[in-house]
mmCIF file of C-alpha atoms and ligand atoms in Angstrom:
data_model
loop_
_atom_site.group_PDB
_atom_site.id
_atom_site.type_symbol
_atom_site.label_atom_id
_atom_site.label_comp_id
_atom_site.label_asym_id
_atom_site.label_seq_id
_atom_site.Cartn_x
_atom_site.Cartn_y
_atom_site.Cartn_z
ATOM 1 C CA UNK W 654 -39.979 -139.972 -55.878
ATOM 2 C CA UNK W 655 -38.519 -142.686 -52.951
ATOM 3 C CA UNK W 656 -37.272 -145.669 -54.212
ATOM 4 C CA UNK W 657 -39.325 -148.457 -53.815
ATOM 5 C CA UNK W 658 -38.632 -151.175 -51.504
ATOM 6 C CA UNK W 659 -40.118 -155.176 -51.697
ATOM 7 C CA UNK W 660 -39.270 -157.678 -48.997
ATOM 8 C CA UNK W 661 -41.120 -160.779 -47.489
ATOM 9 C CA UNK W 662 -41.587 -163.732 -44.964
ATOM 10 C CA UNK W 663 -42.504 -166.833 -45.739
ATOM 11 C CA UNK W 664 -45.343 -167.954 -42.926
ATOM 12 C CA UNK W 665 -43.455 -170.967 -42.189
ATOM 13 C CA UNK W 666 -43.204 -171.693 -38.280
ATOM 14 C CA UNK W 667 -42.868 -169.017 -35.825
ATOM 15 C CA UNK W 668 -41.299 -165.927 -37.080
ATOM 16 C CA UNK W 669 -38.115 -165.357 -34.223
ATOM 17 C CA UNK W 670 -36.057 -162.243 -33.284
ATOM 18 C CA UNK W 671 -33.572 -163.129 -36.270
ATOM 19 C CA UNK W 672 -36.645 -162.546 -38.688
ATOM 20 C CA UNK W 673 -37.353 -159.048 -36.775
ATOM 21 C CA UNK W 674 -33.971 -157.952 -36.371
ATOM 22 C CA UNK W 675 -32.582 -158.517 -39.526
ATOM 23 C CA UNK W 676 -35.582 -157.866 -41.393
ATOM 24 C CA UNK W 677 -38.887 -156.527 -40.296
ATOM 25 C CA UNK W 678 -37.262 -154.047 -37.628
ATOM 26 C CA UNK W 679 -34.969 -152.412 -40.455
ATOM 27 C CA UNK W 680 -38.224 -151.958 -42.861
ATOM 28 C CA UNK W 681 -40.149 -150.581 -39.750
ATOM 29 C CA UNK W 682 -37.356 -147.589 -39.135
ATOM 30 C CA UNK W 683 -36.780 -146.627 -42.705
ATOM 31 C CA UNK W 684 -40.731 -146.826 -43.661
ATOM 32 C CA UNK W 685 -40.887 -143.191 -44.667
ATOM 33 C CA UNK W 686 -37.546 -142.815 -46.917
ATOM 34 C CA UNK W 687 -39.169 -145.493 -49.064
ATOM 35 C CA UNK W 688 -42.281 -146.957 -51.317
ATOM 36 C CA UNK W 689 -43.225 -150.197 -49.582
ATOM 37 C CA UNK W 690 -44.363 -153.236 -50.151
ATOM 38 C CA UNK W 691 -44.263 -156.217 -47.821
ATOM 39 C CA UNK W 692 -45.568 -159.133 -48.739
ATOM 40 C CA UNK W 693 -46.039 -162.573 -47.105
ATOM 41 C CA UNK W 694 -44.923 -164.990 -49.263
ATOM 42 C CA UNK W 695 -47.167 -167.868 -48.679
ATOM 43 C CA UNK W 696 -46.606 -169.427 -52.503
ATOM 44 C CA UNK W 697 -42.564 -169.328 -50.621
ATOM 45 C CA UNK W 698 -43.973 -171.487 -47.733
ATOM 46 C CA UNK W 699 -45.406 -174.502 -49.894
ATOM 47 C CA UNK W 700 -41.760 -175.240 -50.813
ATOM 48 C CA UNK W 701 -41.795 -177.420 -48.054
ATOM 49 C CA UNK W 702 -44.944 -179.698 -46.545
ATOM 50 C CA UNK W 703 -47.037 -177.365 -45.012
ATOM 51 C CA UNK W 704 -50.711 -178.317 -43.093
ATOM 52 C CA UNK W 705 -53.215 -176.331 -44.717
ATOM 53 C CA UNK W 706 -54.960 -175.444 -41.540
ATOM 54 C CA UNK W 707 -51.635 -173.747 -39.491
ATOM 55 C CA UNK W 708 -50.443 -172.344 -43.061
ATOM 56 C CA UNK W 709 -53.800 -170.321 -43.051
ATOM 57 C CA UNK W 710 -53.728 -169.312 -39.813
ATOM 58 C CA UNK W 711 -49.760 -168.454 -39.974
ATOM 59 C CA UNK W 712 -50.577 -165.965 -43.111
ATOM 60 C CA UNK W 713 -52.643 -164.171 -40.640
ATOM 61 C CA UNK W 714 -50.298 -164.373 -37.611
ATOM 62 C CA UNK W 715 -47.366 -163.131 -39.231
ATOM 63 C CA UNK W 716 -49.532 -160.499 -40.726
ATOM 64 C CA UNK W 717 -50.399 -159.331 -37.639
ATOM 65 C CA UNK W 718 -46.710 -159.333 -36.268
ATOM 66 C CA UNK W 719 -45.288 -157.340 -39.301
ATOM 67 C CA UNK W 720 -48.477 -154.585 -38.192
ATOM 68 C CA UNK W 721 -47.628 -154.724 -34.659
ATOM 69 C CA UNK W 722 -44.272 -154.562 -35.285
ATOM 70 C CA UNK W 723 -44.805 -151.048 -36.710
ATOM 71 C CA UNK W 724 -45.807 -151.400 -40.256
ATOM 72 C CA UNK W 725 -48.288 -149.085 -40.828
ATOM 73 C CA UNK W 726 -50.548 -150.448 -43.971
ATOM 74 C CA UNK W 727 -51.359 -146.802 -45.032
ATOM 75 C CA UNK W 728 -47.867 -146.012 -46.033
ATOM 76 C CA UNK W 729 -46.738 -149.433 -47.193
ATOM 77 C CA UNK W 730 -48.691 -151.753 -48.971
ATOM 78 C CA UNK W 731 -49.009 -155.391 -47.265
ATOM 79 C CA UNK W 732 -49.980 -158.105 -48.879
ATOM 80 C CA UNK W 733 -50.436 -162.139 -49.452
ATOM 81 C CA UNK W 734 -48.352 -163.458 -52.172
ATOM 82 C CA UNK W 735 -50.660 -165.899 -53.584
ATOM 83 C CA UNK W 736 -53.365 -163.658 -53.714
ATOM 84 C CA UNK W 737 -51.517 -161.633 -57.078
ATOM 85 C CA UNK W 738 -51.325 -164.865 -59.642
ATOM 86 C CA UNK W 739 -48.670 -162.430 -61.617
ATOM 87 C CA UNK W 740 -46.033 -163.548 -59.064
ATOM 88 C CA UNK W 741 -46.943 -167.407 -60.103
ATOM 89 C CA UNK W 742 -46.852 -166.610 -63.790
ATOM 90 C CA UNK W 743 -43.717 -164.134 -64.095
ATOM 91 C CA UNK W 744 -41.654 -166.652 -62.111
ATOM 92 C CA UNK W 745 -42.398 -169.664 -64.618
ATOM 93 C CA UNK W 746 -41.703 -167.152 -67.720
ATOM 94 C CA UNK W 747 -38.348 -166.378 -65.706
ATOM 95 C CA UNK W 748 -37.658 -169.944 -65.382
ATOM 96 C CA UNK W 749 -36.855 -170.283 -68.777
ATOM 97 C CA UNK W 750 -34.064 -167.563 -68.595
ATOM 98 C CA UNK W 751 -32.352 -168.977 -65.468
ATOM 99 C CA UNK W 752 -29.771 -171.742 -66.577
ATOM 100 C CA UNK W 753 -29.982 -174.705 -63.874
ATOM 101 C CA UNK W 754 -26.400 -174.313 -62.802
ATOM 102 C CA UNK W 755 -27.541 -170.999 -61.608
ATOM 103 C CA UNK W 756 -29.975 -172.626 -59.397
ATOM 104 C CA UNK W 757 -27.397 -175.067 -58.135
ATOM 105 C CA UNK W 758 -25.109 -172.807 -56.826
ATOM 106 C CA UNK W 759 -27.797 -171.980 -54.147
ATOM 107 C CA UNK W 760 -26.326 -172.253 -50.892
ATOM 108 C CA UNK W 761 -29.606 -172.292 -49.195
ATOM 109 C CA UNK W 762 -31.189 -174.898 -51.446
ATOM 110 C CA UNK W 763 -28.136 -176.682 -51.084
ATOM 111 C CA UNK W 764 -28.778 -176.578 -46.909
ATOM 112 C CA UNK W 765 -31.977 -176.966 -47.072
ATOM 113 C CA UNK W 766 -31.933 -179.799 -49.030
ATOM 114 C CA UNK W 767 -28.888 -181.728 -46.843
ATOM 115 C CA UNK W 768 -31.055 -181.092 -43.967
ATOM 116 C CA UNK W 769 -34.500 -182.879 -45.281
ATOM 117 C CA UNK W 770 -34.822 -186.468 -44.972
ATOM 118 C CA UNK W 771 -37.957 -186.928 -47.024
ATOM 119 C CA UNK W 772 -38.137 -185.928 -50.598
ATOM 120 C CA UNK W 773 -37.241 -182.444 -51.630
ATOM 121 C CA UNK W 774 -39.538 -180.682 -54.093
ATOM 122 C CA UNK W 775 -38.914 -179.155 -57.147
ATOM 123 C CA UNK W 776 -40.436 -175.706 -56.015
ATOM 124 C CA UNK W 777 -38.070 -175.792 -53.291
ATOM 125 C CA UNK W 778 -35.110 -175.643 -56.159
ATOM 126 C CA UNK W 779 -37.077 -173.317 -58.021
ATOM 127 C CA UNK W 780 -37.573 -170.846 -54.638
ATOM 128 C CA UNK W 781 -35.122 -168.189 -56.292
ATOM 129 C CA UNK W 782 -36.900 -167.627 -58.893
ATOM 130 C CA UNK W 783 -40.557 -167.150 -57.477
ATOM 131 C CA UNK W 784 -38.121 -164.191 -55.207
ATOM 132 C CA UNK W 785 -36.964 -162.621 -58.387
ATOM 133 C CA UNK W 786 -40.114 -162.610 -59.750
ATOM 134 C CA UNK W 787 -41.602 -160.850 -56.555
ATOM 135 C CA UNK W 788 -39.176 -158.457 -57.026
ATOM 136 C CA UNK W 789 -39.350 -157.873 -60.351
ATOM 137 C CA UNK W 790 -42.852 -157.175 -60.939
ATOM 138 C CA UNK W 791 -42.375 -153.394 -58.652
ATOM 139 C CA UNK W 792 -39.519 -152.292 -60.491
ATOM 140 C CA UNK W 793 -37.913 -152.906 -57.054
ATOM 141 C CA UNK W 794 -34.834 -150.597 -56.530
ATOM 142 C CA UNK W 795 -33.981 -151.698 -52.632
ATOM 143 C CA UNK W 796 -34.855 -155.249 -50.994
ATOM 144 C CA UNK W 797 -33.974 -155.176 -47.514
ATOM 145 C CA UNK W 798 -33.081 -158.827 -45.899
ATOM 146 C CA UNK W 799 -30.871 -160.393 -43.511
ATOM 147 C CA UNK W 800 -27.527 -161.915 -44.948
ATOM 148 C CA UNK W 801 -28.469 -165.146 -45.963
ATOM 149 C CA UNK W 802 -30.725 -163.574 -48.921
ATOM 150 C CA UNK W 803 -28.252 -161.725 -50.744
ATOM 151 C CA UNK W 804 -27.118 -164.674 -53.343
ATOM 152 C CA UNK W 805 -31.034 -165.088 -54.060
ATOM 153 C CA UNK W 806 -30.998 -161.007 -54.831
ATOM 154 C CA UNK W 807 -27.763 -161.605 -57.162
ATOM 155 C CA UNK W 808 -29.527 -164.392 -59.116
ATOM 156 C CA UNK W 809 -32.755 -161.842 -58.944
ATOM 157 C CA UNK W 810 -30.108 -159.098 -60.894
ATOM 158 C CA UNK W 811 -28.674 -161.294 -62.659
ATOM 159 C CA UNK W 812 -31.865 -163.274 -64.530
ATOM 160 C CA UNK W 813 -33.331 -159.271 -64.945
ATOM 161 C CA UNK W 814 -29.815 -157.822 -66.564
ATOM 162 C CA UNK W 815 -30.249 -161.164 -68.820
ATOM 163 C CA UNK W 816 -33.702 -160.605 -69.795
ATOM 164 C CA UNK W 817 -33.022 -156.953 -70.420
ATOM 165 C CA UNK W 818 -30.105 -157.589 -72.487
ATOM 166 C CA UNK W 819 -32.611 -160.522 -75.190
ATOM 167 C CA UNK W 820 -35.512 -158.567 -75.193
ATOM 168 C CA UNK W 821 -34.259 -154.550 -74.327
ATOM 169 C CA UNK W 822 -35.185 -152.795 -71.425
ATOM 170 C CA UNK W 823 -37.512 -154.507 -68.848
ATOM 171 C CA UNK W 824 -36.608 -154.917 -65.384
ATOM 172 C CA UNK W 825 -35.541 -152.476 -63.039
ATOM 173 C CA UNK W 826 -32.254 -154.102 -61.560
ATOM 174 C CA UNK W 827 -32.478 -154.038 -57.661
ATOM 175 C CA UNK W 828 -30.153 -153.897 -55.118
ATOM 176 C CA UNK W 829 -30.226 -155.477 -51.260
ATOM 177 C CA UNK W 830 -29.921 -153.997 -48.345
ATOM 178 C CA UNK W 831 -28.529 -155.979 -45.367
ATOM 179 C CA UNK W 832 -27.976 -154.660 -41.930
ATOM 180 C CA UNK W 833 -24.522 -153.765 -40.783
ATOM 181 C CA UNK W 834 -25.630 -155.596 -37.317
ATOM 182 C CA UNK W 835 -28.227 -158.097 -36.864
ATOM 183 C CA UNK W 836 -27.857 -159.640 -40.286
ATOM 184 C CA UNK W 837 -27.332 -163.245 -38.941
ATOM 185 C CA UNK W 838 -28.501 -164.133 -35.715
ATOM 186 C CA UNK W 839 -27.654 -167.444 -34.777
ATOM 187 C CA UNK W 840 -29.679 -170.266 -32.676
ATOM 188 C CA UNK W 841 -29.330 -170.125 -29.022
ATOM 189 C CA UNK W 842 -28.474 -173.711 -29.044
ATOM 190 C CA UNK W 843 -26.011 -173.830 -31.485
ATOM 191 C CA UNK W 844 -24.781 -170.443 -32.327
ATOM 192 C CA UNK W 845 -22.779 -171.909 -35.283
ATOM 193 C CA UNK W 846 -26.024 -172.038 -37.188
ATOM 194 C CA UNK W 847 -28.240 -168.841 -37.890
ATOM 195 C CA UNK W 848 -31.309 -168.808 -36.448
ATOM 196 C CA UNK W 849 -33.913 -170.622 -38.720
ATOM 197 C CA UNK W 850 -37.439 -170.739 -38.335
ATOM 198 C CA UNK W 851 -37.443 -174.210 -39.776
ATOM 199 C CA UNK W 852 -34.980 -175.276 -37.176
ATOM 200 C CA UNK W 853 -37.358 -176.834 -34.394
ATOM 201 C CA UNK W 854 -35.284 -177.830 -30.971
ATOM 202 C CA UNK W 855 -37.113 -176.085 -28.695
ATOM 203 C CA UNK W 856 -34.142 -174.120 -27.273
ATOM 204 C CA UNK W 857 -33.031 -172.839 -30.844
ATOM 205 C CA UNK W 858 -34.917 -169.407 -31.346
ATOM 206 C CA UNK W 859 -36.649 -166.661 -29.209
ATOM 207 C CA UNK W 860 -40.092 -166.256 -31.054
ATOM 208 C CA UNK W 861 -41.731 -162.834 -31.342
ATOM 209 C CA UNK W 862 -45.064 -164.158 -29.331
ATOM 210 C CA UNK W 863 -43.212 -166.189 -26.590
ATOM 211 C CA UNK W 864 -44.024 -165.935 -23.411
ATOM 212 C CA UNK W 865 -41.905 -164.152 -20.810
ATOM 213 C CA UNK W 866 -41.114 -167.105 -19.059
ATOM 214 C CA UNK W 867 -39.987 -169.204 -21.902
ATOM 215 C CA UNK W 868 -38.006 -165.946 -23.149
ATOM 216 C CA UNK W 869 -36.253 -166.344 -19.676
ATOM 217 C CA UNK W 870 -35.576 -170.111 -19.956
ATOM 218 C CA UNK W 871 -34.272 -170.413 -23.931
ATOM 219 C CA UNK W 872 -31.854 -167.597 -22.935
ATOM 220 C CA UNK W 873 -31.006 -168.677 -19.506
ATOM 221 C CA UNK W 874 -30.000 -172.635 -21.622
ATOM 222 C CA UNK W 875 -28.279 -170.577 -24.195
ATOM 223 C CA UNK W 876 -24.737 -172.519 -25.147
ATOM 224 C CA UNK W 877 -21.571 -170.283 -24.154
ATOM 225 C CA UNK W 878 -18.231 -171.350 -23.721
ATOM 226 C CA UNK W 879 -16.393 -171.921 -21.058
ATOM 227 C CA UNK W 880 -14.457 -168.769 -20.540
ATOM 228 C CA UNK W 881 -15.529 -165.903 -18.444
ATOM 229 C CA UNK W 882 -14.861 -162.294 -20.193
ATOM 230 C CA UNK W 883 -17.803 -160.797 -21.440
ATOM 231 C CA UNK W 884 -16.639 -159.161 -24.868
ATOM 232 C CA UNK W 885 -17.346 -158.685 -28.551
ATOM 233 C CA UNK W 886 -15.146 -161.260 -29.509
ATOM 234 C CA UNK W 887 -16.149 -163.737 -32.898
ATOM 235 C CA UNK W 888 -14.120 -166.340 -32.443
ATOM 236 C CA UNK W 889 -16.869 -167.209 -29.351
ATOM 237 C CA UNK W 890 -20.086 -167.341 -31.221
ATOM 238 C CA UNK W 891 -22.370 -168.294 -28.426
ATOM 239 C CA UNK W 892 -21.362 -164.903 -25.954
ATOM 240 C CA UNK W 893 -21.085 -162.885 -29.161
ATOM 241 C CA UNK W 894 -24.433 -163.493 -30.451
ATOM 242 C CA UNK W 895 -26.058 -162.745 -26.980
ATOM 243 C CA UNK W 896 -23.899 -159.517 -26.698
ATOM 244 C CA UNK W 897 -25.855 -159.098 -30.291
ATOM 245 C CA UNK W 898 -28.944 -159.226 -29.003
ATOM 246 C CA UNK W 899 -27.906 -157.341 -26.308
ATOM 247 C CA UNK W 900 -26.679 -154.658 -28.413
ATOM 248 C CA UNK W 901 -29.831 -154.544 -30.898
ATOM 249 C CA UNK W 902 -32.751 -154.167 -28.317
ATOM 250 C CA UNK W 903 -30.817 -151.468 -26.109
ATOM 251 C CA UNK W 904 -28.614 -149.842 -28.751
ATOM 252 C CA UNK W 905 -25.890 -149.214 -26.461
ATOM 253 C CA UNK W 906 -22.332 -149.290 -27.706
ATOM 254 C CA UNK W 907 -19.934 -152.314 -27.551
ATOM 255 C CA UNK W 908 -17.930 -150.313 -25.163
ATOM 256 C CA UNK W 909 -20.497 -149.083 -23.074
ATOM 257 C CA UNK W 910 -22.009 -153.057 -23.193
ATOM 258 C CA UNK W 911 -18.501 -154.319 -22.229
ATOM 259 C CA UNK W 912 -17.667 -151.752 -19.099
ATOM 260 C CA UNK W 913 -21.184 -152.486 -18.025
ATOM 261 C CA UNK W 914 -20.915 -156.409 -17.635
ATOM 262 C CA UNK W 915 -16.660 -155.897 -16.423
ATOM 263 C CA UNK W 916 -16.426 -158.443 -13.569
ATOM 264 C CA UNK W 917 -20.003 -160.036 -13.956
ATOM 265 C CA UNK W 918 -20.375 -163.644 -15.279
ATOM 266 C CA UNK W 919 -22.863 -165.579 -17.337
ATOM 267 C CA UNK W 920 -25.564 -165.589 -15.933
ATOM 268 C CA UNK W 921 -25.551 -162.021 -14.973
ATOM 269 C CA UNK W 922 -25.233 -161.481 -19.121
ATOM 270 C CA UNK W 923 -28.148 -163.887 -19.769
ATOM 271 C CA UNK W 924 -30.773 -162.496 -16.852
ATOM 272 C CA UNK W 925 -30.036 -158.821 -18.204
ATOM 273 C CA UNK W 926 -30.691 -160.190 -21.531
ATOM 274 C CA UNK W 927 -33.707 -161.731 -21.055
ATOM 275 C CA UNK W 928 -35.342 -158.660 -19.226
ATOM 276 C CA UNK W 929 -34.042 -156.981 -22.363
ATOM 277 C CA UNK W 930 -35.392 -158.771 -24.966
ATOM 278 C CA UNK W 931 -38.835 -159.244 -22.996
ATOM 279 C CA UNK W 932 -39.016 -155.434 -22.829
ATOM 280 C CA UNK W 933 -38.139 -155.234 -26.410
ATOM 281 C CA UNK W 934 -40.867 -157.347 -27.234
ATOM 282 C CA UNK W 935 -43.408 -156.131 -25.416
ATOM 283 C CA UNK W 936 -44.926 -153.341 -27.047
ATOM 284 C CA UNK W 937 -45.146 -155.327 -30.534
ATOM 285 C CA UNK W 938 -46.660 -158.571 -28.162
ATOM 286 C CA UNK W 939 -49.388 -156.016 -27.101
ATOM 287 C CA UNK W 940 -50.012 -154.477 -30.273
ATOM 288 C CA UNK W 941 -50.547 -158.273 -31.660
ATOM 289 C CA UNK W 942 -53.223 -158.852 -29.035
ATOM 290 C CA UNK W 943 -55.217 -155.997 -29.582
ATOM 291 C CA UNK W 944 -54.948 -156.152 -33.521
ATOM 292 C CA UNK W 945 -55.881 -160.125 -33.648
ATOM 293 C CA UNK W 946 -58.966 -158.438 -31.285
ATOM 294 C CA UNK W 947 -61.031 -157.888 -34.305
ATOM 295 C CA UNK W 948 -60.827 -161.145 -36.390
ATOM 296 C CA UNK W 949 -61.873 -159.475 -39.643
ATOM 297 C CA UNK W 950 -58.931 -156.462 -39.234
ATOM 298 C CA UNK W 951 -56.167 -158.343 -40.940
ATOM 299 C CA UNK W 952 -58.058 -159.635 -44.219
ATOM 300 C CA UNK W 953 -59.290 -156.595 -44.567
ATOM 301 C CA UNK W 954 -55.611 -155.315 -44.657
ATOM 302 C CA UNK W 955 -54.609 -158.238 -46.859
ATOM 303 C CA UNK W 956 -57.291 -157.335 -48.898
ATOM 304 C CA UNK W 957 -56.992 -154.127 -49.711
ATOM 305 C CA UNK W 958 -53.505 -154.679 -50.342
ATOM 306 C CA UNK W 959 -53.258 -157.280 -52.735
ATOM 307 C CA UNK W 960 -55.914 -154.759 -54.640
ATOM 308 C CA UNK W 961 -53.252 -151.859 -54.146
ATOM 309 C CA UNK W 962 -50.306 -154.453 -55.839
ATOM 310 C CA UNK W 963 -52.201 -156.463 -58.377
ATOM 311 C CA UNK W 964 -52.515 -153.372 -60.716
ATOM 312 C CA UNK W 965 -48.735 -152.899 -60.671
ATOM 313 C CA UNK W 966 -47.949 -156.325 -61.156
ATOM 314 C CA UNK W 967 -50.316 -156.854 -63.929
ATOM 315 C CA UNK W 968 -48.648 -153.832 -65.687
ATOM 316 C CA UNK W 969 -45.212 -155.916 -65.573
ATOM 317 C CA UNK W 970 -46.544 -159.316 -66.525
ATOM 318 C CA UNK W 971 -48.112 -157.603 -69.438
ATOM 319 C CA UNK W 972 -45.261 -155.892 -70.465
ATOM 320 C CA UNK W 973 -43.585 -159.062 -69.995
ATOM 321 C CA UNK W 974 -45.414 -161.210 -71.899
ATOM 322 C CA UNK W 975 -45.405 -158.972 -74.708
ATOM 323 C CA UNK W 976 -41.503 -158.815 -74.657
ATOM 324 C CA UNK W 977 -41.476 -162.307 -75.322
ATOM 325 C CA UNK W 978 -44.123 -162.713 -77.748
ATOM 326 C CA UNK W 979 -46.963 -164.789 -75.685
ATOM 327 C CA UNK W 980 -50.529 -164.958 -75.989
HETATM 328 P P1 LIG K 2203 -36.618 -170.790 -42.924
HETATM 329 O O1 LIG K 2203 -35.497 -171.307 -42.118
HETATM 330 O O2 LIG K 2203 -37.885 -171.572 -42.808
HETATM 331 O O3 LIG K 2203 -36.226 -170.480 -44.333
HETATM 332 P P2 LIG K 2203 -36.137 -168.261 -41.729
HETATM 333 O O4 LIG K 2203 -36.300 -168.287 -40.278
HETATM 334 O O5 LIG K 2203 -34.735 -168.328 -42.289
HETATM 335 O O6 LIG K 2203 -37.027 -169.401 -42.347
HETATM 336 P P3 LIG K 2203 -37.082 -166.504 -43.745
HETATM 337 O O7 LIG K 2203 -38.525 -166.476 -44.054
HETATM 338 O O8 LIG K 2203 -36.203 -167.304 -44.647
HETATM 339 O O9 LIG K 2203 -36.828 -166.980 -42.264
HETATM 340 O O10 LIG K 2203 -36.497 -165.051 -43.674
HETATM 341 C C1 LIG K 2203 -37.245 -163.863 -43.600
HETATM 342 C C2 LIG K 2203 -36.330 -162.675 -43.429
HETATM 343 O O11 LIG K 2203 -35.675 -162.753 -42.171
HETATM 344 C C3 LIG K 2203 -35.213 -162.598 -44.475
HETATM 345 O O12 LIG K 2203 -34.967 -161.239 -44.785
HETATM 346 C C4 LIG K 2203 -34.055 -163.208 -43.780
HETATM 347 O O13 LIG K 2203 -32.833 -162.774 -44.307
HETATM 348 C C5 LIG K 2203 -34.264 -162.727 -42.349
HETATM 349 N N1 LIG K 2203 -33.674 -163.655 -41.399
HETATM 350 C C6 LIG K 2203 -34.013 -164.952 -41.227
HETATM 351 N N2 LIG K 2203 -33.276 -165.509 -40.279
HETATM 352 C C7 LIG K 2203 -32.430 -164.548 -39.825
HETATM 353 C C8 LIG K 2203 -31.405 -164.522 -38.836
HETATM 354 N N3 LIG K 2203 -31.127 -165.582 -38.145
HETATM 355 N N4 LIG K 2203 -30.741 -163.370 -38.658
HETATM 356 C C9 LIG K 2203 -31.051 -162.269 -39.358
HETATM 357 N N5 LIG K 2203 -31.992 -162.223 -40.318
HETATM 358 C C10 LIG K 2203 -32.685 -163.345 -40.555
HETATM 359 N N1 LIG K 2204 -36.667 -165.866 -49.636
HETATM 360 C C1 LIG K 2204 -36.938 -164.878 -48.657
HETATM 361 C C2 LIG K 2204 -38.360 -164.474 -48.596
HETATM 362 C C3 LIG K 2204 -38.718 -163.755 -49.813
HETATM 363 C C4 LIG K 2204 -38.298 -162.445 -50.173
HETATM 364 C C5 LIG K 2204 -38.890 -162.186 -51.444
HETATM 365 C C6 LIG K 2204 -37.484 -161.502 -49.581
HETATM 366 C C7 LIG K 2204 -39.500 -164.205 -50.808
HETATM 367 N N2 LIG K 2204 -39.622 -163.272 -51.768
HETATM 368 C C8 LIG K 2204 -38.657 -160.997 -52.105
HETATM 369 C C9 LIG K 2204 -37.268 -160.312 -50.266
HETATM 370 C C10 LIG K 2204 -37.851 -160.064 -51.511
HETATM 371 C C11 LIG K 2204 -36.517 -165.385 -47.308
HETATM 372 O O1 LIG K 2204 -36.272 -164.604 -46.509
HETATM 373 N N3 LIG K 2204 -36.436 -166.640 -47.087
#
């Protein structure tokens, strides 16, 4: 039996190279050592205001990226959040075992939060626990993300070991999985900050469906420094996070990538990098166009995959429910 694995997106603005590098490229190369699901997590999205025309059409588009990407919907099971009410329903029942100073120790809400001027909602506080309840519902053993979502999969272990421990055994206590490089990319802008799809200066991330000239022009603005050695060094997060990228699309070593740029500058480092990254993303950008070809392709994937995860949801919530004593 392989372990099963859940992770997800949220379909909030463009998904970037920090999405497919520390996410959707590591569930793409271990596909086969696992049980899959992928989900989009569109209930995620409505945390913040969202236009209900570009949320709809984002489901779809990031859909399609997470297929041309390499995720092949016969071995993994890839699906629309909303469209299994369980994960609604298990997160409110897991509300009530998460104590609110759990939820405040949230770095990301507490970022997130700073960073809006208008009002924040109360879903966006809540966030963790609609991600523990997606996890939760699969008896989830592995949940591969980038660095930033490891405190959420803490609180996910820790509500499930708390639940298990009232009520007996319930919840299969998961573990995440976070790249060893590539698990925080940082804007090209300002590479003090992680790359953030909600983050919209138009310099700040390389989306997956960019063009090859605006590829060219957000890396050739990217902020260095003003020294001139090209190495792995983190005290200089603007040439380090290039040399990331650098590292990630052609898998070279750092002391292969060093010798190789010896004596070159800047901009020799940032036109390599874009031809790089544009022939990184190139066979997924093709793939997308000839998916999104046939319009009725991807619902028919979503589809048939919420009907492959609603059973095994249903099963949880059920038990669940039971546990507790409702209905
Ligand atoms: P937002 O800023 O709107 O929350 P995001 O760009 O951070 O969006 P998420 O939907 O939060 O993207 O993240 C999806 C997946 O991509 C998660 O596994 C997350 O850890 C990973 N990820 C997001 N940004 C980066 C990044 N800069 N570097 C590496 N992994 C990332
Ligand atoms: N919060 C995650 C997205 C997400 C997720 C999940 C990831 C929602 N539910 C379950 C893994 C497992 C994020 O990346 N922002």
């Amino acid at each position: 039996m392989k372990k099963r694995v859940f992770s997800g997106i949220a379909p909030t603005g463009d998904a970037h190279i920090g999405n497919y590098l520390g996410a959707i490229r590591q569930w793409v190369k271990r596909q086969d050592d696992f049980d899959n699901i992928f989900c989009i997590v569109d209930l995620h999205a409505i945390t913040v205001s969202q236009d209900p025309t570009i949320l709809k059409a984002k489901i779809r588009e990031l859909s399609g990226l997470y297929l041309a990407a390499g995720i092949d919907p016969k071995r993994s099971i890839v699906f629309v959040q909303s469209q299994v009410s369980a994960h609604s329903e298990l997160a409110w029942i897991l509300n009530c075992f998460i104590p609110v100073g759990w939820m405040q120790r949230m770095t990301q809400f507490k970022e997130k939060s700073r960073k809006r001027k208008e009002q924040v909602s109360t879903g966006l506080f809540d966030y963790p626990a609609l991600m523990a309840a997606d996890i939760l519902l699969y008896d989830t053993e592995v949940v591969p993300v980038g660095d930033d979502q490891k405190q959420h999969v803490e609180l996910t272990r820790d509500v499930a070991q708390r639940f298990n421990s009232i009520y007996g055994q319930t919840f299969r206590i998961p573990e995440s999985l976070i790249p060893e490089v590539g698990a925080r990319i940082m804007g090209l802008d300002d590479p003090t900050t992680k790359m953030s799809a909600s983050e919209t200066a138009v310099g700040h991330a390389i989306n997956l469906l960019d063009s090859v000239e605006v590829i060219q022009g957000k890396i050739l603005r990217a902020t260095t420094d003003s020294q001139r050695d090209i190495v792995f060094d983190g005290s200089r997060p603007g040439i380090y996070n290039l040399l990331v990228i650098y590292e990630l699309f052609t898998g070279k070593s750092r002391k292969d990538i060093e010798a190789h740029f010896d004596g070159q500058g800047y901009a020799a480092l940032k036109k390599e990098l874009g031809e790089v990254v544009i022939e990184g993303l190139r066979p997924l950008q093709t793939r997308y166009r000839e998916l999104t070809a046939d319009p009725t392709y991807i619902d028919s994937v979503l589809s048939e995959g919420a009907d492959r995860a609603r059973p095994q949801a249903e099963k949880t919530l059920t038990l669940v429910k039971e546990r507790v004593g409702l209905g």
